[in-house]
Amino acid sequence: MWGGRFAAGPSAIMREINASIPFDKALWRQDVAASKAHVAMLGARGIVAAEDAATISVGLDQVAAEYEANGVPVDFDLEDIHMTTESRLAELIGPVAGRLHTARSRNDQVATDFRLWVREACEQADAGLHALQVALVTRAGEHAGSIMPGFTHLQTAQPVTLGHHLMAYYEMAARDRSRFADARARMNKCPLGAAALAGTGFPIDRAMTAQALGFDGPTANSLDSVSDRDFALDYLQAAAQCSLHLSRLAEEMIIWASQPFGFVTLPDSLSTGSSIMPQKKNPDAAELVRGHSGRVIGCLTALMITMKGLPLAYSKDMQDDKSPVFEAASLLALSIAAMTGMVAEATFRTPRMRAAAELGYATATDLADWLVRQADVPFREAHHITGSAVKLAESRGVALDQLPLGDLKAIDARIDDRVFAALSVESSVAARTSYGGTAPAEVCKRVAEARVVLGLDGEGS
């Protein structure tokens, strides 16, 4: 490849460090598609004879068929997927293959291929998250009225419903989908035709190639076109945030499946045993999802540091842009699939959840709210009164609603027997009717809305 410029070939070290074919072979579909779009444009513009363009296009189809059947051969001398494809094309159709590279560079070629790949990765993440949302909404609908403790600081705070809890993750997934959609929209400009860095003197039609590849149009600056990796960083940032949400859900499943909690039994298909302790059922899939989030964040950090000091335009450092994106996409897809299966197949132990909700004086806020509503007590004063009631109940080892009315009146005379209707966990959750609250009626409304958005009932996506 370099014979016209260098008298000697590359050293073995240079040959290995310079080659990207071991990982960029993953771009072969995008490389063939972009090459076909490019040669079609060259033929249409008369830059390459029509018959040569047709021959090249047929040859590219044959190369693609070979890759599909046998994989991409790895030859370090050919360096990357671009030269590997062009070399095989030349073997199949002869010297006319050399016309394919007219009016383009590997710089705009890889920028286009990689952008196409990342665009598809955004679409795949969106599809996976849609499936996760379906699982969350389905289980939330089943458990709109199932009572469990809500936590702050991992301490019992107020009763909520399991459906409400699951719908919190639906909202997180919705924001994740929006981030991938935004990233896809921003990256949907085509670098092809920017050539090495300055554009080309050939009368190419960049709008034609952009349209053929499904882009909204060509990129506007040739220097930026070949040096931009914002699109990869956008994807990784969305993937990192998504992995954080998945990790939080995984952590909850791990905690809930532990014996002290006992809120959930995880599916056997996503659990493992112990080599020494026969009673163990380990939440390994959830733990791996939790661990994968760190690796995805590492991928984002790696590419950010690679790009932080690069002058315009292309530098060889940018060859290291693909590995972290490929790794993150693989980890993210596995994590989404694992958590989707876990949510869909888990057995929620709702009696245990309800019993836990009755512990820890979870309805204390309901007593304070009752004092505000029924006795016109300022909330700060009601908070103090309630704290005294909790202290008394705690000293006797009973729940708030088990304290005699006389003892409650001794704390504050404005308390009457109507208070007991507010102190059950059922009354507590039913009272939270504000928009987005945990009341079963509200949860059912949000589930119904989500089902429409997801296309489960009517229009949506």
Short mmCIF file of C-alpha atoms in Angstrom, two decimals:
data_model
loop_
_atom_site.label_atom_id
_atom_site.label_comp_id
_atom_site.label_asym_id
_atom_site.label_seq_id
_atom_site.Cartn_x
_atom_site.Cartn_y
_atom_site.Cartn_z
CA MET A 1 0.00 0.00 0.00
CA TRP A 2 2.80 2.39 0.84
CA GLY A 3 5.25 1.29 -1.86
CA GLY A 4 5.18 4.58 -3.73
CA ARG A 5 6.38 6.54 -0.74
CA PHE A 6 8.50 4.19 1.41
CA ALA A 7 11.41 2.04 0.32
CA ALA A 8 11.00 -0.44 3.17
CA GLY A 9 7.87 -2.03 4.56
CA PRO A 10 6.64 -1.47 8.09
CA SER A 11 8.30 -3.25 10.99
CA ALA A 12 6.44 -6.05 12.71
CA ILE A 13 5.62 -3.71 15.60
CA MET A 14 4.32 -0.99 13.30
CA ARG A 15 2.36 -3.55 11.31
CA GLU A 16 0.55 -4.74 14.43
CA ILE A 17 -0.02 -1.41 16.18
CA ASN A 18 -1.25 0.18 12.96
CA ALA A 19 -3.79 -2.49 12.01
CA SER A 20 -7.42 -2.02 13.06
CA ILE A 21 -8.92 -4.94 11.14
CA PRO A 22 -9.32 -7.12 14.28
CA PHE A 23 -12.05 -4.76 15.52
CA ASP A 24 -13.17 -2.57 12.64
CA LYS A 25 -14.19 -5.63 10.65
CA ALA A 26 -17.46 -5.14 12.56
CA LEU A 27 -18.11 -2.24 10.16
CA TRP A 28 -18.19 -4.39 7.03
CA ARG A 29 -21.91 -3.94 6.34
CA GLN A 30 -21.64 -0.19 6.71
CA ASP A 31 -18.47 -0.11 4.60
CA VAL A 32 -20.11 -1.99 1.74
CA ALA A 33 -23.26 0.16 1.93
CA ALA A 34 -21.28 3.41 1.90
CA SER A 35 -19.08 2.19 -0.95
CA LYS A 36 -22.12 1.25 -3.02
CA ALA A 37 -23.66 4.68 -2.41
CA HIS A 38 -20.38 6.35 -3.33
CA VAL A 39 -19.82 4.45 -6.57
CA ALA A 40 -23.45 4.96 -7.62
CA MET A 41 -22.92 8.69 -7.23
CA LEU A 42 -19.62 8.55 -9.14
CA GLY A 43 -21.41 6.79 -11.99
CA ALA A 44 -24.35 9.21 -11.95
CA ARG A 45 -22.01 12.19 -12.09
CA GLY A 46 -19.90 10.70 -14.88
CA ILE A 47 -16.79 10.66 -12.69
CA VAL A 48 -16.58 6.91 -13.25
CA ALA A 49 -17.99 5.24 -16.35
CA ALA A 50 -21.45 3.78 -15.81
CA GLU A 51 -20.35 0.26 -16.73
CA ASP A 52 -17.41 0.45 -14.30
CA ALA A 53 -19.72 1.69 -11.54
CA ALA A 54 -22.08 -1.22 -12.19
CA THR A 55 -19.22 -3.73 -12.14
CA ILE A 56 -17.94 -2.33 -8.86
CA SER A 57 -21.41 -2.46 -7.31
CA VAL A 58 -21.91 -6.10 -8.30
CA GLY A 59 -18.44 -6.92 -6.99
CA LEU A 60 -19.26 -5.27 -3.64
CA ASP A 61 -22.36 -7.44 -3.38
CA GLN A 62 -20.19 -10.49 -3.90
CA VAL A 63 -17.72 -9.36 -1.24
CA ALA A 64 -20.62 -8.81 1.16
CA ALA A 65 -21.96 -12.30 0.45
CA GLU A 66 -18.55 -13.77 1.25
CA TYR A 67 -18.33 -11.83 4.51
CA GLU A 68 -21.83 -12.94 5.46
CA ALA A 69 -21.01 -16.58 4.79
CA ASN A 70 -17.43 -16.81 6.05
CA GLY A 71 -16.69 -13.72 8.10
CA VAL A 72 -14.14 -11.02 7.37
CA PRO A 73 -10.57 -12.28 6.89
CA VAL A 74 -7.99 -10.69 9.16
CA ASP A 75 -4.83 -9.64 7.30
CA PHE A 76 -2.70 -7.11 9.17
CA ASP A 77 -1.00 -6.08 5.94
CA LEU A 78 -4.33 -4.71 4.72
CA GLU A 79 -4.72 -2.77 7.97
CA ASP A 80 -8.47 -2.16 8.09
CA ILE A 81 -11.90 -3.10 6.76
CA HIS A 82 -11.64 -0.53 3.98
CA MET A 83 -8.47 -1.93 2.42
CA THR A 84 -9.59 -5.50 3.09
CA THR A 85 -12.76 -4.91 1.10
CA GLU A 86 -11.01 -3.01 -1.68
CA SER A 87 -8.35 -5.72 -1.97
CA ARG A 88 -10.91 -8.50 -2.26
CA LEU A 89 -12.89 -6.43 -4.74
CA ALA A 90 -9.79 -6.11 -6.92
CA GLU A 91 -9.30 -9.88 -6.81
CA LEU A 92 -12.86 -10.36 -8.01
CA ILE A 93 -13.22 -7.67 -10.70
CA GLY A 94 -9.66 -6.59 -11.51
CA PRO A 95 -8.10 -3.11 -11.80
CA VAL A 96 -11.47 -1.36 -12.21
CA ALA A 97 -11.83 -1.78 -8.42
CA GLY A 98 -9.26 1.00 -8.03
CA ARG A 99 -11.80 3.52 -9.32
CA LEU A 100 -13.95 3.06 -6.22
CA HIS A 101 -11.67 5.24 -4.11
CA THR A 102 -12.00 8.24 -6.44
CA ALA A 103 -13.02 11.40 -4.58
CA ARG A 104 -12.89 9.87 -1.12
CA SER A 105 -10.39 9.10 1.63
CA ARG A 106 -10.32 6.52 4.34
CA ASN A 107 -10.88 9.49 6.64
CA ASP A 108 -14.37 10.29 5.39
CA GLN A 109 -14.96 6.60 4.70
CA VAL A 110 -14.45 5.53 8.31
CA ALA A 111 -16.31 8.57 9.63
CA THR A 112 -19.31 7.52 7.52
CA ASP A 113 -19.11 3.82 8.33
CA PHE A 114 -18.76 4.45 12.04
CA ARG A 115 -21.61 6.96 12.06
CA LEU A 116 -23.85 4.42 10.32
CA TRP A 117 -22.90 1.79 12.91
CA VAL A 118 -23.56 4.06 15.88
CA ARG A 119 -26.86 5.17 14.37
CA GLU A 120 -27.94 1.52 14.30
CA ALA A 121 -26.70 1.07 17.86
CA CYS A 122 -29.01 3.89 18.95
CA GLU A 123 -31.92 2.16 17.25
CA GLN A 124 -31.05 -1.17 18.88
CA ALA A 125 -30.84 0.42 22.32
CA ASP A 126 -34.22 2.05 21.75
CA ALA A 127 -35.78 -1.28 20.77
CA GLY A 128 -34.30 -2.98 23.84
CA LEU A 129 -35.54 -0.24 26.14
CA HIS A 130 -39.00 -0.46 24.58
CA ALA A 131 -39.09 -4.14 25.54
CA LEU A 132 -37.96 -3.28 29.08
CA GLN A 133 -40.70 -0.67 29.35
CA VAL A 134 -43.29 -3.20 28.21
CA ALA A 135 -42.16 -5.58 30.96
CA LEU A 136 -42.22 -2.81 33.57
CA VAL A 137 -45.65 -1.56 32.56
CA THR A 138 -47.09 -5.06 32.43
CA ARG A 139 -45.89 -5.92 35.93
CA ALA A 140 -46.87 -2.47 37.23
CA GLY A 141 -50.41 -3.07 35.99
CA GLU A 142 -50.49 -6.38 37.86
CA HIS A 143 -49.31 -4.72 41.07
CA ALA A 144 -50.93 -1.29 40.98
CA GLY A 145 -52.38 -1.96 44.43
CA SER A 146 -49.65 -4.17 45.94
CA ILE A 147 -48.32 -2.36 49.00
CA MET A 148 -44.64 -2.22 49.84
CA PRO A 149 -42.43 0.09 51.87
CA GLY A 150 -41.02 3.11 50.14
CA PHE A 151 -37.51 4.00 51.26
CA THR A 152 -35.27 6.98 51.72
CA HIS A 153 -31.72 6.33 52.91
CA LEU A 154 -32.78 2.65 52.61
CA GLN A 155 -34.92 3.28 55.70
CA THR A 156 -38.68 2.77 55.66
CA ALA A 157 -40.25 6.09 54.75
CA GLN A 158 -43.86 5.80 53.51
CA PRO A 159 -45.96 3.01 52.04
CA VAL A 160 -46.05 2.92 48.25
CA THR A 161 -47.26 0.38 45.74
CA LEU A 162 -45.04 -2.00 43.80
CA GLY A 163 -46.68 -0.77 40.60
CA HIS A 164 -45.67 2.78 41.45
CA HIS A 165 -42.11 1.65 42.16
CA LEU A 166 -41.82 -0.19 38.84
CA MET A 167 -43.24 2.77 36.94
CA ALA A 168 -40.37 4.89 38.29
CA TYR A 169 -38.05 2.75 36.17
CA TYR A 170 -40.41 3.10 33.22
CA GLU A 171 -39.85 6.87 33.43
CA MET A 172 -36.08 6.41 33.58
CA ALA A 173 -36.19 4.18 30.51
CA ALA A 174 -38.31 6.79 28.71
CA ARG A 175 -35.64 9.42 29.32
CA ASP A 176 -32.97 7.00 28.18
CA ARG A 177 -34.87 6.42 24.94
CA SER A 178 -35.13 10.17 24.44
CA ARG A 179 -31.36 10.52 24.85
CA PHE A 180 -30.67 7.86 22.22
CA ALA A 181 -33.24 9.49 19.93
CA ASP A 182 -31.59 12.90 20.39
CA ALA A 183 -28.17 11.40 19.72
CA ARG A 184 -29.43 9.73 16.55
CA ALA A 185 -31.00 12.94 15.31
CA ARG A 186 -27.80 14.93 15.89
CA MET A 187 -25.56 12.40 14.15
CA ASN A 188 -27.70 12.06 11.06
CA LYS A 189 -25.46 14.03 8.70
CA CYS A 190 -23.22 12.32 6.19
CA PRO A 191 -19.42 12.91 6.16
CA LEU A 192 -18.90 11.08 2.86
CA GLY A 193 -17.32 13.40 0.32
CA ALA A 194 -15.26 15.36 2.84
CA ALA A 195 -12.33 13.26 1.57
CA ALA A 196 -9.11 13.48 3.59
CA LEU A 197 -9.91 16.82 5.21
CA ALA A 198 -10.40 19.53 2.56
CA GLY A 199 -13.11 18.16 0.30
CA THR A 200 -12.43 17.20 -3.31
CA GLY A 201 -12.11 18.83 -6.71
CA PHE A 202 -14.27 16.17 -8.35
CA PRO A 203 -17.85 17.27 -9.11
CA ILE A 204 -19.42 14.93 -6.57
CA ASP A 205 -23.00 15.07 -5.30
CA ARG A 206 -22.83 14.75 -1.53
CA ALA A 207 -26.58 15.13 -1.14
CA MET A 208 -27.07 12.05 -3.29
CA THR A 209 -24.86 9.83 -1.14
CA ALA A 210 -26.35 11.25 2.03
CA GLN A 211 -29.86 10.44 0.85
CA ALA A 212 -28.88 6.95 -0.29
CA LEU A 213 -27.55 6.18 3.19
CA GLY A 214 -30.57 7.57 5.03
CA PHE A 215 -28.94 10.75 6.29
CA ASP A 216 -30.73 14.08 6.50
CA GLY A 217 -28.01 15.69 4.40
CA PRO A 218 -24.22 16.10 4.16
CA THR A 219 -22.06 17.53 6.92
CA ALA A 220 -21.23 21.21 6.37
CA ASN A 221 -17.48 21.38 7.06
CA SER A 222 -14.96 18.93 5.68
CA LEU A 223 -12.48 19.41 8.56
CA ASP A 224 -15.15 18.75 11.14
CA SER A 225 -16.54 15.86 9.11
CA VAL A 226 -13.45 13.68 9.36
CA SER A 227 -12.42 14.69 12.90
CA ASP A 228 -15.81 14.69 14.62
CA ARG A 229 -16.57 11.89 17.06
CA ASP A 230 -19.28 13.76 18.95
CA PHE A 231 -21.76 11.20 17.65
CA ALA A 232 -19.85 8.37 19.34
CA LEU A 233 -19.58 10.35 22.57
CA ASP A 234 -23.30 11.18 22.42
CA TYR A 235 -24.04 7.48 22.15
CA LEU A 236 -21.69 6.60 25.01
CA GLN A 237 -23.13 9.32 27.23
CA ALA A 238 -26.63 7.98 26.62
CA ALA A 239 -25.38 4.43 27.19
CA ALA A 240 -23.63 5.41 30.42
CA GLN A 241 -26.75 7.08 31.82
CA CYS A 242 -28.87 4.13 30.75
CA SER A 243 -26.45 1.71 32.41
CA LEU A 244 -26.73 3.69 35.64
CA HIS A 245 -30.49 3.25 35.61
CA LEU A 246 -30.14 -0.45 34.88
CA SER A 247 -27.63 -0.75 37.69
CA ARG A 248 -30.06 0.85 40.15
CA LEU A 249 -32.78 -1.58 39.13
CA ALA A 250 -30.33 -4.48 39.39
CA GLU A 251 -29.26 -3.35 42.86
CA GLU A 252 -32.87 -3.28 44.02
CA MET A 253 -33.44 -6.78 42.70
CA ILE A 254 -30.31 -7.95 44.54
CA ILE A 255 -31.47 -6.38 47.81
CA TRP A 256 -35.06 -7.56 47.42
CA ALA A 257 -33.92 -11.13 46.69
CA SER A 258 -31.79 -11.31 49.83
CA GLN A 259 -33.24 -13.31 52.72
CA PRO A 260 -33.60 -10.34 55.12
CA PHE A 261 -35.87 -8.66 52.56
CA GLY A 262 -37.42 -11.59 50.74
CA PHE A 263 -39.46 -9.32 48.47
CA VAL A 264 -38.77 -11.20 45.24
CA THR A 265 -37.79 -14.58 43.90
CA LEU A 266 -35.66 -14.15 40.80
CA PRO A 267 -36.08 -16.50 37.83
CA ASP A 268 -33.84 -19.56 37.79
CA SER A 269 -32.81 -18.69 34.25
CA LEU A 270 -31.08 -15.52 35.49
CA SER A 271 -29.59 -16.92 38.69
CA THR A 272 -26.73 -19.26 39.57
CA GLY A 273 -25.87 -21.64 42.36
CA SER A 274 -22.81 -22.10 44.56
CA SER A 275 -20.07 -24.67 44.09
CA ILE A 276 -20.01 -25.39 47.83
CA MET A 277 -23.29 -24.15 49.37
CA PRO A 278 -26.24 -26.07 47.90
CA GLN A 279 -28.86 -23.70 49.33
CA LYS A 280 -27.57 -20.67 47.44
CA LYS A 281 -29.43 -18.94 44.62
CA ASN A 282 -27.25 -16.06 43.57
CA PRO A 283 -28.51 -13.01 41.62
CA ASP A 284 -25.50 -13.13 39.33
CA ALA A 285 -27.19 -11.62 36.27
CA ALA A 286 -28.24 -8.58 38.29
CA GLU A 287 -24.76 -8.30 39.81
CA LEU A 288 -23.18 -8.41 36.37
CA VAL A 289 -25.52 -5.69 35.12
CA ARG A 290 -24.44 -3.63 38.11
CA GLY A 291 -20.81 -4.31 37.24
CA HIS A 292 -21.27 -3.60 33.54
CA SER A 293 -22.30 -0.04 34.32
CA GLY A 294 -18.76 0.69 35.49
CA ARG A 295 -17.32 -0.68 32.27
CA VAL A 296 -19.71 1.37 30.12
CA ILE A 297 -18.77 4.52 32.03
CA GLY A 298 -15.13 3.55 31.47
CA CYS A 299 -15.75 3.34 27.73
CA LEU A 300 -17.14 6.88 27.76
CA THR A 301 -14.19 8.14 29.77
CA ALA A 302 -11.70 6.41 27.48
CA LEU A 303 -13.03 8.08 24.32
CA MET A 304 -13.40 11.47 25.98
CA ILE A 305 -9.74 11.36 27.01
CA THR A 306 -8.70 10.18 23.54
CA MET A 307 -10.46 13.14 21.90
CA LYS A 308 -9.68 15.87 24.43
CA GLY A 309 -6.46 17.23 22.89
CA LEU A 310 -6.58 16.35 19.20
CA PRO A 311 -5.94 19.15 16.71
CA LEU A 312 -7.89 19.21 13.45
CA ALA A 313 -8.32 17.15 11.47
CA TYR A 314 -7.74 13.38 11.61
CA SER A 315 -5.15 11.81 13.92
CA LYS A 316 -4.36 8.12 14.28
CA ASP A 317 -5.44 8.26 17.92
CA MET A 318 -8.97 8.22 16.54
CA GLN A 319 -8.48 4.63 15.43
CA ASP A 320 -9.11 3.82 19.10
CA ASP A 321 -12.61 5.33 18.91
CA LYS A 322 -14.40 2.16 17.90
CA SER A 323 -13.38 -0.39 20.52
CA PRO A 324 -14.99 1.43 23.49
CA VAL A 325 -18.19 2.02 21.52
CA PHE A 326 -18.39 -1.60 20.42
CA GLU A 327 -17.74 -2.80 23.96
CA ALA A 328 -20.32 -0.45 25.50
CA ALA A 329 -22.96 -1.41 22.93
CA SER A 330 -22.45 -5.11 23.62
CA LEU A 331 -22.57 -4.66 27.40
CA LEU A 332 -25.60 -2.40 27.22
CA ALA A 333 -27.57 -4.81 25.03
CA LEU A 334 -26.86 -7.66 27.46
CA SER A 335 -27.79 -5.54 30.45
CA ILE A 336 -31.08 -4.37 28.97
CA ALA A 337 -32.00 -7.92 27.97
CA ALA A 338 -31.10 -9.30 31.42
CA MET A 339 -33.17 -6.73 33.29
CA THR A 340 -36.09 -7.14 30.89
CA GLY A 341 -36.13 -10.87 31.57
CA MET A 342 -35.75 -10.31 35.30
CA VAL A 343 -38.68 -7.90 35.52
CA ALA A 344 -40.89 -10.06 33.31
CA GLU A 345 -40.21 -13.35 35.11
CA ALA A 346 -39.64 -12.36 38.75
CA THR A 347 -42.08 -13.56 41.39
CA PHE A 348 -42.92 -10.68 43.69
CA ARG A 349 -43.72 -11.77 47.25
CA THR A 350 -46.36 -9.16 47.95
CA PRO A 351 -47.47 -10.41 51.39
CA ARG A 352 -43.90 -10.01 52.58
CA MET A 353 -43.74 -6.54 51.04
CA ARG A 354 -46.97 -5.50 52.73
CA ALA A 355 -45.82 -6.78 56.10
CA ALA A 356 -42.60 -4.80 55.74
CA ALA A 357 -44.61 -1.68 54.90
CA GLU A 358 -46.31 -1.91 58.29
CA LEU A 359 -42.97 -1.81 60.07
CA GLY A 360 -40.89 1.27 60.72
CA TYR A 361 -43.85 3.58 61.36
CA ALA A 362 -44.32 4.18 57.66
CA THR A 363 -47.65 5.94 58.23
CA ALA A 364 -46.20 8.58 60.55
CA THR A 365 -46.51 11.25 57.86
CA ASP A 366 -50.18 10.32 57.54
CA LEU A 367 -50.70 11.19 61.20
CA ALA A 368 -49.02 14.55 60.64
CA ASP A 369 -51.11 15.16 57.52
CA TRP A 370 -54.28 14.23 59.41
CA LEU A 371 -53.47 16.80 62.10
CA VAL A 372 -52.99 19.45 59.42
CA ARG A 373 -56.21 18.60 57.56
CA GLN A 374 -58.55 17.70 60.41
CA ALA A 375 -57.26 19.75 63.36
CA ASP A 376 -55.80 22.75 61.48
CA VAL A 377 -52.40 22.21 63.10
CA PRO A 378 -49.41 23.87 61.35
CA PHE A 379 -47.32 21.17 59.72
CA ARG A 380 -44.18 21.82 61.77
CA GLU A 381 -46.18 21.45 64.97
CA ALA A 382 -47.90 18.35 63.57
CA HIS A 383 -44.47 16.93 62.75
CA HIS A 384 -43.42 17.38 66.39
CA ILE A 385 -46.61 15.78 67.72
CA THR A 386 -46.19 12.83 65.40
CA GLY A 387 -42.59 12.38 66.48
CA SER A 388 -43.79 12.07 70.09
CA ALA A 389 -46.38 9.48 69.05
CA VAL A 390 -43.74 7.46 67.17
CA LYS A 391 -41.44 7.58 70.21
CA LEU A 392 -44.24 6.24 72.43
CA ALA A 393 -45.18 3.48 69.98
CA GLU A 394 -41.53 2.52 69.60
CA SER A 395 -41.07 2.29 73.37
CA ARG A 396 -44.04 -0.10 73.56
CA GLY A 397 -43.09 -2.09 70.47
CA VAL A 398 -46.40 -1.47 68.71
CA ALA A 399 -47.54 0.16 65.47
CA LEU A 400 -48.99 3.67 65.51
CA ASP A 401 -52.51 2.45 64.86
CA GLN A 402 -52.21 0.13 67.87
CA LEU A 403 -51.74 2.98 70.36
CA PRO A 404 -54.86 3.57 72.46
CA LEU A 405 -56.76 6.75 71.65
CA GLY A 406 -56.26 7.94 75.22
CA ASP A 407 -52.49 7.81 74.82
CA LEU A 408 -52.68 9.73 71.54
CA LYS A 409 -54.94 12.36 73.11
CA ALA A 410 -52.49 12.67 75.97
CA ILE A 411 -49.89 13.71 73.41
CA ASP A 412 -52.30 16.17 71.78
CA ALA A 413 -55.94 16.63 72.71
CA ARG A 414 -56.94 17.51 69.17
CA ILE A 415 -56.50 13.88 68.07
CA ASP A 416 -59.78 11.94 67.90
CA ASP A 417 -60.85 8.47 66.79
CA ARG A 418 -61.09 9.48 63.14
CA VAL A 419 -57.30 9.32 63.03
CA PHE A 420 -57.23 5.52 62.92
CA ALA A 421 -58.75 5.50 59.44
CA ALA A 422 -55.68 7.34 58.20
CA LEU A 423 -53.06 5.14 59.84
CA SER A 424 -53.40 1.90 57.85
CA VAL A 425 -51.03 1.30 54.96
CA GLU A 426 -54.01 0.95 52.60
CA SER A 427 -55.32 4.36 53.64
CA SER A 428 -51.85 5.84 53.31
CA VAL A 429 -51.33 4.82 49.71
CA ALA A 430 -54.94 5.55 48.74
CA ALA A 431 -54.56 9.11 50.03
CA ARG A 432 -51.61 9.90 47.71
CA THR A 433 -53.80 10.99 44.80
CA SER A 434 -51.68 13.89 43.55
CA TYR A 435 -50.57 13.58 39.93
CA GLY A 436 -47.78 11.03 39.81
CA GLY A 437 -48.57 9.79 43.32
CA THR A 438 -48.64 6.23 44.58
CA ALA A 439 -52.42 5.87 44.97
CA PRO A 440 -53.50 2.73 43.07
CA ALA A 441 -55.93 4.81 41.00
CA GLU A 442 -53.09 7.11 39.95
CA VAL A 443 -50.80 4.20 39.15
CA CYS A 444 -53.51 2.68 36.96
CA LYS A 445 -53.82 5.98 35.07
CA ARG A 446 -50.06 6.16 34.46
CA VAL A 447 -49.99 2.52 33.35
CA ALA A 448 -52.85 3.15 30.92
CA GLU A 449 -51.06 6.18 29.48
CA ALA A 450 -47.82 4.23 29.15
CA ARG A 451 -49.54 1.35 27.38
CA VAL A 452 -50.79 3.78 24.74
CA VAL A 453 -47.33 5.36 24.38
CA LEU A 454 -45.78 1.90 23.95
CA GLY A 455 -48.32 0.87 21.34
CA LEU A 456 -49.87 -1.78 23.58
CA ASP A 457 -53.28 -0.09 23.53
CA GLY A 458 -53.71 2.13 20.50
CA GLU A 459 -51.08 4.29 18.85
CA GLY A 460 -47.53 4.59 20.12
CA SER A 461 -44.01 3.31 19.72
#
